[in-house]
Tab-separated table of C-alpha atoms in Angstrom:
chain	number	residue	atom	x	y	z
Q	1	UNK	CA	141.996	-225.072	-40.628
Q	2	UNK	CA	143.100	-222.382	-43.379
Q	3	UNK	CA	139.545	-222.108	-44.277
Q	4	UNK	CA	137.931	-221.411	-40.824
Q	5	UNK	CA	140.817	-218.394	-40.021
Q	6	UNK	CA	139.597	-216.747	-43.385
Q	7	UNK	CA	135.842	-217.527	-42.108
Q	8	UNK	CA	137.524	-215.472	-39.090
Q	9	UNK	CA	139.141	-212.814	-40.836
Q	10	UNK	CA	136.016	-211.699	-43.095
Q	11	UNK	CA	133.992	-211.781	-39.824
Q	12	UNK	CA	135.854	-209.589	-37.762
Q	13	UNK	CA	136.729	-207.366	-41.233
Q	14	UNK	CA	132.623	-207.626	-41.936
Q	15	UNK	CA	131.688	-206.525	-38.193
Q	16	UNK	CA	134.029	-203.218	-38.483
Q	17	UNK	CA	132.970	-202.636	-41.705
Q	18	UNK	CA	129.248	-203.008	-40.859
Q	19	UNK	CA	129.691	-200.947	-37.229
Q	20	UNK	CA	131.191	-197.769	-39.248
Q	21	UNK	CA	128.768	-198.316	-42.308
Q	22	UNK	CA	125.737	-197.785	-39.562
Q	23	UNK	CA	127.425	-195.176	-37.345
Q	24	UNK	CA	127.853	-193.029	-41.028
Q	25	UNK	CA	124.056	-193.561	-41.189
Q	26	UNK	CA	122.555	-193.323	-37.951
Q	27	UNK	CA	119.538	-191.310	-38.698
Q	28	UNK	CA	118.915	-194.505	-41.083
Q	29	UNK	CA	120.533	-196.760	-38.316
Q	30	UNK	CA	117.704	-195.650	-35.795
Q	31	UNK	CA	114.595	-195.482	-37.847
Q	32	UNK	CA	114.638	-198.587	-39.439
Q	33	UNK	CA	116.288	-199.771	-35.017
Q	34	UNK	CA	113.026	-198.481	-34.084
Q	35	UNK	CA	110.677	-200.643	-37.070
Q	36	UNK	CA	111.681	-203.755	-35.917
Q	37	UNK	CA	112.103	-202.839	-32.229
Q	38	UNK	CA	107.767	-202.039	-32.443
Q	39	UNK	CA	107.313	-205.297	-34.129
Q	40	UNK	CA	109.422	-207.070	-31.295
Q	41	UNK	CA	107.348	-204.327	-28.614
Q	42	UNK	CA	104.309	-205.330	-29.762
Q	43	UNK	CA	104.935	-209.413	-30.009
Q	44	UNK	CA	106.174	-209.877	-26.439
Q	45	UNK	CA	103.810	-207.070	-25.396
Q	46	UNK	CA	100.987	-209.518	-26.350
Q	47	UNK	CA	102.385	-212.699	-25.344
Q	48	UNK	CA	103.382	-211.562	-22.413
Q	49	UNK	CA	99.759	-210.876	-21.006
Q	50	UNK	CA	98.231	-214.300	-22.795
Q	51	UNK	CA	100.903	-216.161	-21.097
Q	52	UNK	CA	99.800	-213.605	-17.507
Q	53	UNK	CA	96.497	-214.687	-18.306
Q	54	UNK	CA	97.178	-218.483	-18.540
Q	55	UNK	CA	99.139	-218.620	-15.373
Q	56	UNK	CA	96.464	-216.759	-13.737
Q	57	UNK	CA	93.552	-219.512	-14.667
Q	58	UNK	CA	96.178	-222.301	-13.827
Q	59	UNK	CA	96.627	-220.720	-10.514
Q	60	UNK	CA	92.963	-220.312	-9.732
Q	61	UNK	CA	91.878	-224.164	-11.156
Q	62	UNK	CA	94.938	-224.877	-7.918
Q	63	UNK	CA	92.747	-224.131	-5.200
Q	64	UNK	CA	89.858	-226.114	-6.658
Q	65	UNK	CA	92.347	-228.774	-5.732
Q	66	UNK	CA	93.366	-231.455	-9.233
Q	67	UNK	CA	91.600	-234.189	-7.289
Q	68	UNK	CA	88.005	-232.443	-6.981
Q	69	UNK	CA	85.309	-233.756	-9.076
Q	70	UNK	CA	81.505	-231.798	-8.543
Q	71	UNK	CA	78.559	-233.353	-10.643
Q	72	UNK	CA	75.548	-230.890	-10.950
Q	73	UNK	CA	72.740	-230.718	-13.420
Q	74	UNK	CA	74.683	-228.383	-15.093
Q	75	UNK	CA	78.312	-228.831	-17.106
Q	76	UNK	CA	80.431	-225.406	-15.545
Q	77	UNK	CA	81.332	-224.271	-19.394
Q	78	UNK	CA	77.289	-224.571	-20.988
Q	79	UNK	CA	76.833	-225.367	-25.230
Q	80	UNK	CA	74.264	-226.408	-26.910
Q	81	UNK	CA	70.441	-225.770	-25.446
Q	82	UNK	CA	71.042	-224.123	-21.909
Q	83	UNK	CA	66.580	-225.714	-21.113
Q	84	UNK	CA	67.711	-229.507	-21.745
Q	85	UNK	CA	70.163	-228.961	-18.487
Q	86	UNK	CA	67.465	-226.976	-17.076
Q	87	UNK	CA	64.929	-229.517	-16.941
Q	88	UNK	CA	67.139	-232.835	-15.443
Q	89	UNK	CA	66.362	-233.332	-12.591
Q	90	UNK	CA	67.506	-232.332	-9.206
Q	91	UNK	CA	69.674	-234.934	-6.603
Q	92	UNK	CA	68.514	-236.092	-3.748
Q	93	UNK	CA	70.471	-236.850	-0.217
Q	94	UNK	CA	69.127	-239.796	-0.466
Q	95	UNK	CA	71.320	-240.941	-4.121
Q	96	UNK	CA	74.235	-238.627	-2.494
Q	97	UNK	CA	74.419	-241.836	0.361
Q	98	UNK	CA	73.986	-244.477	-2.318
Q	99	UNK	CA	76.961	-242.552	-4.291
Q	100	UNK	CA	79.059	-242.074	-1.089
Q	101	UNK	CA	78.387	-246.226	0.176
Q	102	UNK	CA	79.277	-247.527	-3.759
Q	103	UNK	CA	81.721	-245.877	-4.367
Q	104	UNK	CA	85.860	-246.866	-4.689
Q	105	UNK	CA	88.484	-243.928	-4.445
Q	106	UNK	CA	86.182	-241.218	-2.707
Q	107	UNK	CA	87.353	-239.766	0.491
Q	108	UNK	CA	85.551	-236.833	1.063
Q	109	UNK	CA	81.544	-236.015	-0.435
Q	110	UNK	CA	79.036	-233.542	0.461
Q	111	UNK	CA	75.957	-232.443	-1.269
Q	112	UNK	CA	76.542	-228.336	-2.218
Q	113	UNK	CA	73.320	-225.760	-2.222
Q	114	UNK	CA	74.113	-221.800	-2.883
Q	115	UNK	CA	72.182	-218.718	-2.897
Q	116	UNK	CA	73.307	-215.043	-2.959
Q	117	UNK	CA	72.718	-212.853	-0.248
Q	118	UNK	CA	73.501	-209.706	2.051
Q	119	UNK	CA	75.118	-210.462	4.951
Q	120	UNK	CA	75.482	-207.738	7.892
Q	121	UNK	CA	76.650	-207.581	11.442
Q	122	UNK	CA	75.187	-204.316	13.186
Q	123	UNK	CA	75.530	-201.312	10.607
Q	124	UNK	CA	78.637	-203.200	8.112
Q	125	UNK	CA	76.525	-204.777	5.770
Q	126	UNK	CA	78.107	-207.221	2.449
Q	127	UNK	CA	76.355	-207.753	-0.561
Q	128	UNK	CA	76.064	-210.279	-2.562
Q	129	UNK	CA	77.971	-212.729	-0.390
Q	130	UNK	CA	77.548	-215.979	-2.084
Q	131	UNK	CA	75.789	-218.053	1.529
Q	132	UNK	CA	76.869	-222.367	1.206
Q	133	UNK	CA	75.225	-224.951	2.073
Q	134	UNK	CA	77.147	-227.448	3.122
Q	135	UNK	CA	78.329	-231.435	4.746
Q	136	UNK	CA	81.492	-231.291	7.170
Q	137	UNK	CA	83.766	-232.991	4.539
Q	138	UNK	CA	83.571	-229.428	1.982
Q	139	UNK	CA	85.943	-228.695	4.054
Q	140	UNK	CA	88.822	-230.642	2.440
Q	141	UNK	CA	86.880	-231.321	-0.979
Q	142	UNK	CA	87.403	-227.308	-0.981
Q	143	UNK	CA	90.514	-227.327	-0.268
Q	144	UNK	CA	89.612	-224.776	2.862
Q	145	UNK	CA	91.933	-223.439	5.698
Q	146	UNK	CA	90.507	-222.513	8.647
Q	147	UNK	CA	92.472	-219.313	9.913
Q	148	UNK	CA	90.475	-218.984	13.700
Q	149	UNK	CA	88.056	-220.948	15.727
Q	150	UNK	CA	86.378	-224.333	13.440
Q	151	UNK	CA	84.185	-225.211	10.554
Q	152	UNK	CA	81.041	-227.278	10.473
Q	153	UNK	CA	80.861	-230.827	11.722
Q	154	UNK	CA	78.442	-233.813	11.779
Q	155	UNK	CA	76.421	-232.865	14.879
Q	156	UNK	CA	76.042	-228.858	13.252
Q	157	UNK	CA	74.358	-230.546	10.319
Q	158	UNK	CA	72.298	-233.843	12.524
Q	159	UNK	CA	71.081	-230.910	15.140
Q	160	UNK	CA	70.549	-228.177	12.278
Q	161	UNK	CA	72.442	-225.381	14.653
Q	162	UNK	CA	72.001	-221.661	12.796
Q	163	UNK	CA	76.138	-221.510	12.540
Q	164	UNK	CA	78.359	-220.181	10.004
Q	165	UNK	CA	81.807	-220.232	8.762
Q	166	UNK	CA	83.272	-217.055	7.252
Q	167	UNK	CA	85.441	-216.368	3.736
Q	168	UNK	CA	88.801	-214.321	4.380
Q	169	UNK	CA	86.402	-211.043	2.613
Q	170	UNK	CA	83.357	-211.053	4.314
Q	171	UNK	CA	85.256	-211.744	8.152
Q	172	UNK	CA	87.487	-208.681	6.666
Q	173	UNK	CA	84.512	-206.498	6.545
Q	174	UNK	CA	82.261	-207.246	8.267
Q	175	UNK	CA	85.081	-207.302	11.734
Q	176	UNK	CA	87.629	-205.208	10.944
Q	177	UNK	CA	88.841	-204.895	15.152
Q	178	UNK	CA	87.193	-207.544	16.554
Q	179	UNK	CA	87.603	-211.711	16.177
Q	180	UNK	CA	84.163	-212.369	15.177
Q	181	UNK	CA	84.459	-215.746	16.886
Q	182	UNK	CA	81.238	-216.106	18.720
Q	183	UNK	CA	79.764	-213.167	17.303
Q	184	UNK	CA	75.931	-213.610	14.788
Q	185	UNK	CA	75.895	-212.185	11.301
Q	186	UNK	CA	72.407	-211.862	9.682
Q	187	UNK	CA	71.855	-213.149	6.785
Q	188	UNK	CA	68.573	-211.945	4.791
Q	189	UNK	CA	67.264	-211.158	8.588
Q	190	UNK	CA	68.020	-214.567	9.817
Q	191	UNK	CA	70.956	-214.501	12.683
Q	192	UNK	CA	73.811	-217.165	12.897
Q	193	UNK	CA	76.555	-217.065	15.061
Q	194	UNK	CA	79.935	-217.505	13.706
Q	195	UNK	CA	82.141	-220.623	14.911
Q	196	UNK	CA	84.846	-220.195	12.447
Q	197	UNK	CA	86.931	-218.203	9.570
Q	198	UNK	CA	89.000	-219.203	6.990
Q	199	UNK	CA	92.062	-218.202	4.962
Q	200	UNK	CA	92.518	-216.825	1.723
Q	201	UNK	CA	91.589	-218.428	-1.625
Q	202	UNK	CA	91.892	-215.783	-3.994
Q	203	UNK	CA	88.996	-215.321	-7.453
Q	204	UNK	CA	88.299	-219.031	-9.671
Q	205	UNK	CA	87.679	-218.305	-13.278
Q	206	UNK	CA	85.923	-213.739	-11.197
Q	207	UNK	CA	84.291	-215.449	-8.535
Q	208	UNK	CA	85.982	-214.007	-5.751
Q	209	UNK	CA	85.998	-217.451	-3.664
Q	210	UNK	CA	87.076	-215.092	0.061
Q	211	UNK	CA	82.959	-213.589	0.169
Q	212	UNK	CA	81.487	-216.299	0.645
Q	213	UNK	CA	79.567	-217.748	3.791
Q	214	UNK	CA	79.072	-221.612	4.793
Q	215	UNK	CA	77.126	-222.811	6.482
Q	216	UNK	CA	74.982	-226.688	7.800
Q	217	UNK	CA	73.203	-228.231	4.570
Q	218	UNK	CA	70.478	-228.641	7.279
Q	219	UNK	CA	70.299	-225.529	7.951
Q	220	UNK	CA	70.355	-223.716	5.032
Q	221	UNK	CA	67.319	-225.869	3.794
Q	222	UNK	CA	65.655	-224.345	6.251
Q	223	UNK	CA	65.868	-220.789	6.786
Q	224	UNK	CA	66.259	-220.832	2.905
Q	225	UNK	CA	64.073	-223.952	1.498
Q	226	UNK	CA	65.007	-226.741	-0.236
Q	227	UNK	CA	63.943	-225.795	-4.321
Q	228	UNK	CA	67.200	-224.971	-5.522
Q	229	UNK	CA	69.340	-227.294	-7.478
Q	230	UNK	CA	71.983	-229.502	-5.257
Q	231	UNK	CA	75.605	-230.325	-7.204
Q	232	UNK	CA	77.880	-233.055	-5.452
Q	233	UNK	CA	81.296	-232.527	-4.251
Q	234	UNK	CA	84.178	-235.685	-4.303
Q	235	UNK	CA	87.575	-235.108	-2.819
Q	236	UNK	CA	89.113	-238.730	-4.366
Q	237	UNK	CA	92.474	-240.076	-3.510
Q	238	UNK	CA	94.175	-239.958	-6.557
Q	239	UNK	CA	94.379	-237.631	-8.676
Q	240	UNK	CA	96.325	-239.688	-11.070
Q	241	UNK	CA	92.636	-242.289	-11.238
Q	242	UNK	CA	90.913	-239.635	-12.100
Q	243	UNK	CA	89.232	-240.782	-15.496
Q	244	UNK	CA	88.219	-244.524	-13.798
Q	245	UNK	CA	87.305	-242.856	-11.011
Q	246	UNK	CA	84.913	-240.258	-13.741
Q	247	UNK	CA	83.548	-243.808	-15.648
Q	248	UNK	CA	82.618	-245.588	-11.956
Q	249	UNK	CA	80.698	-242.477	-10.624
Q	250	UNK	CA	79.273	-242.638	-14.504
Q	251	UNK	CA	77.681	-246.513	-13.935
Q	252	UNK	CA	76.909	-245.779	-10.302
Q	253	UNK	CA	74.473	-242.367	-11.256
Q	254	UNK	CA	73.358	-243.359	-14.070
Q	255	UNK	CA	72.263	-246.910	-11.768
Q	256	UNK	CA	70.572	-244.447	-8.718
Q	257	UNK	CA	68.610	-241.754	-10.816
Q	258	UNK	CA	66.820	-245.157	-13.048
Q	259	UNK	CA	68.657	-243.258	-16.212
Q	260	UNK	CA	67.341	-245.663	-19.142
Q	261	UNK	CA	69.880	-247.534	-20.849
Q	262	UNK	CA	70.442	-246.092	-24.508
Q	263	UNK	CA	68.924	-242.799	-22.996
Q	264	UNK	CA	72.280	-239.964	-22.287
Q	265	UNK	CA	73.692	-239.191	-18.720
Q	266	UNK	CA	71.344	-236.345	-17.400
Q	267	UNK	CA	74.008	-234.688	-14.931
Q	268	UNK	CA	77.580	-233.438	-15.969
Q	269	UNK	CA	80.653	-234.465	-13.900
Q	270	UNK	CA	83.406	-231.682	-13.733
Q	271	UNK	CA	86.390	-231.651	-13.024
Q	272	UNK	CA	89.526	-229.014	-12.944
Q	273	UNK	CA	91.279	-230.469	-15.709
Q	274	UNK	CA	88.235	-230.539	-18.311
Q	275	UNK	CA	87.462	-226.655	-17.514
Q	276	UNK	CA	91.425	-225.712	-18.107
Q	277	UNK	CA	90.670	-228.002	-21.552
Q	278	UNK	CA	87.542	-225.805	-21.952
Q	279	UNK	CA	90.317	-222.561	-21.374
Q	280	UNK	CA	92.722	-223.127	-23.501
Q	281	UNK	CA	90.246	-223.726	-26.788
Q	282	UNK	CA	88.494	-220.409	-26.194
Q	283	UNK	CA	91.764	-217.954	-25.547
Q	284	UNK	CA	94.427	-220.969	-28.400
Q	285	UNK	CA	91.973	-218.544	-31.240
Q	286	UNK	CA	93.391	-215.334	-29.377
Q	287	UNK	CA	96.268	-216.406	-28.722
Q	288	UNK	CA	96.751	-217.047	-32.289
Q	289	UNK	CA	95.360	-214.053	-33.739
Q	290	UNK	CA	97.658	-211.802	-31.301
Q	291	UNK	CA	100.567	-213.342	-31.935
Q	292	UNK	CA	99.861	-213.001	-35.800
Q	293	UNK	CA	99.379	-209.439	-35.357
Q	294	UNK	CA	103.028	-208.599	-33.360
Q	295	UNK	CA	105.029	-211.121	-36.370
Q	296	UNK	CA	102.629	-209.158	-39.092
Q	297	UNK	CA	103.728	-206.231	-37.660
Q	298	UNK	CA	107.891	-207.711	-37.010
Q	299	UNK	CA	107.364	-209.079	-41.122
Q	300	UNK	CA	106.862	-205.149	-41.846
Q	301	UNK	CA	109.633	-204.196	-40.278
Q	302	UNK	CA	111.952	-206.662	-41.863
Q	303	UNK	CA	110.615	-205.572	-45.408
Q	304	UNK	CA	112.162	-201.937	-44.073
Q	305	UNK	CA	115.637	-203.465	-42.732
Q	306	UNK	CA	115.375	-205.449	-47.005
Q	307	UNK	CA	114.839	-201.557	-48.191
Q	308	UNK	CA	117.471	-199.345	-46.611
Q	309	UNK	CA	119.790	-202.283	-47.356
Q	310	UNK	CA	118.740	-202.186	-50.833
Q	311	UNK	CA	119.624	-198.512	-50.136
Q	312	UNK	CA	122.826	-198.560	-48.760
Q	313	UNK	CA	124.245	-201.086	-52.059
Q	314	UNK	CA	122.608	-198.809	-54.413
Q	315	UNK	CA	124.542	-196.285	-52.506
Q	316	UNK	CA	127.557	-198.272	-51.888
Q	317	UNK	CA	128.409	-199.878	-54.497
Q	318	UNK	CA	131.607	-198.228	-55.982
Q	319	UNK	CA	133.008	-198.941	-52.368
Q	320	UNK	CA	132.214	-202.248	-53.552
Q	321	UNK	CA	133.802	-202.358	-57.043
Q	322	UNK	CA	136.523	-200.992	-55.476
Q	323	UNK	CA	136.785	-203.817	-52.529
Q	324	UNK	CA	136.029	-206.518	-54.871
Q	325	UNK	CA	139.779	-204.918	-57.202
Q	326	UNK	CA	141.648	-204.961	-53.967
Q	327	UNK	CA	139.957	-209.127	-54.095
Q	328	UNK	CA	137.749	-209.141	-51.496
Q	329	UNK	CA	135.863	-212.099	-52.227
Q	330	UNK	CA	131.374	-212.615	-52.270
Q	331	UNK	CA	132.210	-214.406	-49.021
Q	332	UNK	CA	133.313	-211.135	-47.305
Q	333	UNK	CA	130.471	-208.825	-48.977
Q	334	UNK	CA	127.614	-211.498	-48.026
Q	335	UNK	CA	128.803	-211.313	-44.328
Q	336	UNK	CA	129.673	-207.806	-44.080
Q	337	UNK	CA	126.070	-206.812	-44.719
Q	338	UNK	CA	124.366	-209.801	-43.492
Q	339	UNK	CA	125.971	-208.212	-40.350
Q	340	UNK	CA	124.848	-204.706	-40.628
Q	341	UNK	CA	121.153	-206.066	-40.985
Q	342	UNK	CA	121.054	-208.302	-38.153
Q	343	UNK	CA	123.177	-206.507	-36.343
Q	344	UNK	CA	119.980	-203.703	-36.650
Q	345	UNK	CA	117.630	-206.045	-35.945
Q	346	UNK	CA	119.389	-207.846	-32.828
Q	347	UNK	CA	119.477	-203.991	-31.300
Q	348	UNK	CA	116.092	-202.989	-32.534
Q	349	UNK	CA	115.239	-206.558	-30.525
Q	350	UNK	CA	116.581	-205.806	-27.203
Q	351	UNK	CA	114.758	-201.718	-27.158
Q	352	UNK	CA	111.688	-203.569	-28.406
Q	353	UNK	CA	112.446	-206.211	-25.901
Q	354	UNK	CA	112.656	-203.567	-23.132
Q	355	UNK	CA	109.837	-202.021	-24.675
Q	356	UNK	CA	107.478	-204.557	-25.058
Q	357	UNK	CA	108.526	-205.782	-20.641
Q	358	UNK	CA	107.580	-202.774	-19.839
Q	359	UNK	CA	104.086	-202.649	-21.321
Q	360	UNK	CA	102.796	-205.539	-20.253
Q	361	UNK	CA	103.855	-204.913	-16.398
Q	362	UNK	CA	101.719	-201.091	-17.074
Q	363	UNK	CA	99.044	-203.477	-18.392
Q	364	UNK	CA	98.965	-205.178	-15.618
Q	365	UNK	CA	99.797	-202.580	-12.586
Q	366	UNK	CA	96.775	-201.306	-14.217
Q	367	UNK	CA	93.884	-203.357	-15.627
Q	368	UNK	CA	92.811	-206.356	-13.486
Q	369	UNK	CA	94.906	-207.871	-17.066
Q	370	UNK	CA	98.020	-210.237	-15.642
Q	371	UNK	CA	100.872	-210.293	-17.351
Q	372	UNK	CA	103.908	-212.825	-17.623
Q	373	UNK	CA	106.655	-212.552	-19.522
Q	374	UNK	CA	109.680	-215.648	-19.407
Q	375	UNK	CA	112.684	-215.845	-19.640
Q	376	UNK	CA	112.335	-218.260	-22.850
Q	377	UNK	CA	110.632	-215.834	-24.175
Q	378	UNK	CA	112.579	-212.659	-24.423
Q	379	UNK	CA	115.007	-214.706	-25.836
Q	380	UNK	CA	113.520	-215.684	-28.039
Q	381	UNK	CA	111.829	-212.341	-29.318
Q	382	UNK	CA	115.859	-211.348	-29.555
Q	383	UNK	CA	116.693	-213.958	-31.524
Q	384	UNK	CA	113.843	-213.723	-34.049
Q	385	UNK	CA	113.973	-210.207	-34.473
Q	386	UNK	CA	117.574	-211.034	-34.898
Q	387	UNK	CA	116.695	-213.580	-37.964
Q	388	UNK	CA	114.311	-211.627	-39.549
Q	389	UNK	CA	117.086	-209.123	-40.060
Q	390	UNK	CA	119.569	-212.126	-41.409
Q	391	UNK	CA	116.831	-213.582	-43.691
Q	392	UNK	CA	115.740	-210.542	-45.136
Q	393	UNK	CA	119.058	-209.586	-45.353
Q	394	UNK	CA	119.582	-212.188	-47.747
Q	395	UNK	CA	118.676	-210.871	-50.743
Q	396	UNK	CA	120.754	-207.798	-50.814
Q	397	UNK	CA	123.180	-209.122	-49.667
Q	398	UNK	CA	123.662	-211.315	-52.278
Q	399	UNK	CA	122.808	-208.387	-54.476
Q	400	UNK	CA	125.752	-206.500	-53.176
Q	401	UNK	CA	128.042	-210.334	-53.858
Q	402	UNK	CA	127.378	-209.829	-57.376
Q	403	UNK	CA	127.572	-206.856	-58.070
Q	404	UNK	CA	130.505	-207.288	-61.302
Q	405	UNK	CA	133.812	-205.129	-59.784
Q	406	UNK	CA	134.025	-202.939	-63.406
Q	407	UNK	CA	131.483	-201.532	-63.428
Q	408	UNK	CA	131.011	-200.779	-59.712
Q	409	UNK	CA	133.883	-199.303	-60.373
Q	410	UNK	CA	132.462	-196.920	-63.257
Q	411	UNK	CA	129.298	-196.223	-61.203
Q	412	UNK	CA	128.787	-192.363	-60.436
């Protein structure tokens, strides 16, 4: 109990003297605070931008749906020999039919082909639109929402109707003041009747999903040819069974494509979680390097604190001698200098946090880069700054406490 009271008195006295000393050397305090603040601001700005990119990417993947699988000739992230994937056999509708008949857990399946084209209505035109040829089930697979009209139907596919469903940006650009339903758009000069429009979906991996048009798969092939590679889009009942479903799909696809035993798969099964894992691998090194830069800046600020505290010990040697001669303990001297160092560092960390958050916000407003600084990161930044000051203040504090009182009193 006596020790606790003495320690409390030492802390209060150390805090009072630390505040007095910092106020007496305002310019030195400001410069030291500035050094540690720059380090924290750099660290938080970098971490905030990276966290914003991660959050943005997670939201984009969520629009694809956690229970979707896409089977294609190519992996989403190609590594290695591109020609190996290019030379694989295309999928066929017969293979899609066999997959639908044999696979469990599938709730929706659709072939999908894609091309880029211009879409026009009257004098208005949109360039580089994603033209998709799909079945009616693709609405559930792609996680789209119909906001007016309807999506494609099986009847559209069976009779090869020239109908189209417009993405949000295409509809807004071509029909700014009237309803697009029942209107005619031209795709590469061919007329298609608009039967529906979709809600906004945003971008997924830099692809604007709202700059899309959907038409029946058979209509697409009749209009633009059958030579394009097809992918198979699948929705499963339970996202928790994805690994099991993937194993089953691999077996069925090898069988329907007559892949010989011992030969590698001539197709790729792409899932949103695998894309997220690849993204984390690609950005992990960037995150480490960027964080390292911020930590080095903090380290430089910490060295500056230690240097200033050593100068302060030298300047106040006589004061320390007087205090020791009057009965001050080494513990009291140590606490005083540690509190000075950690206080300067904490204030610098707080200012750096404000600047870092502001910088990240400005970057997100003027560039495509997102920023998302989480509360835990802010608290961690301030706490780490105070810890840096505390650690780099240990040596000056210990040096001050170990001064010989007699020699200190003689110091001029």
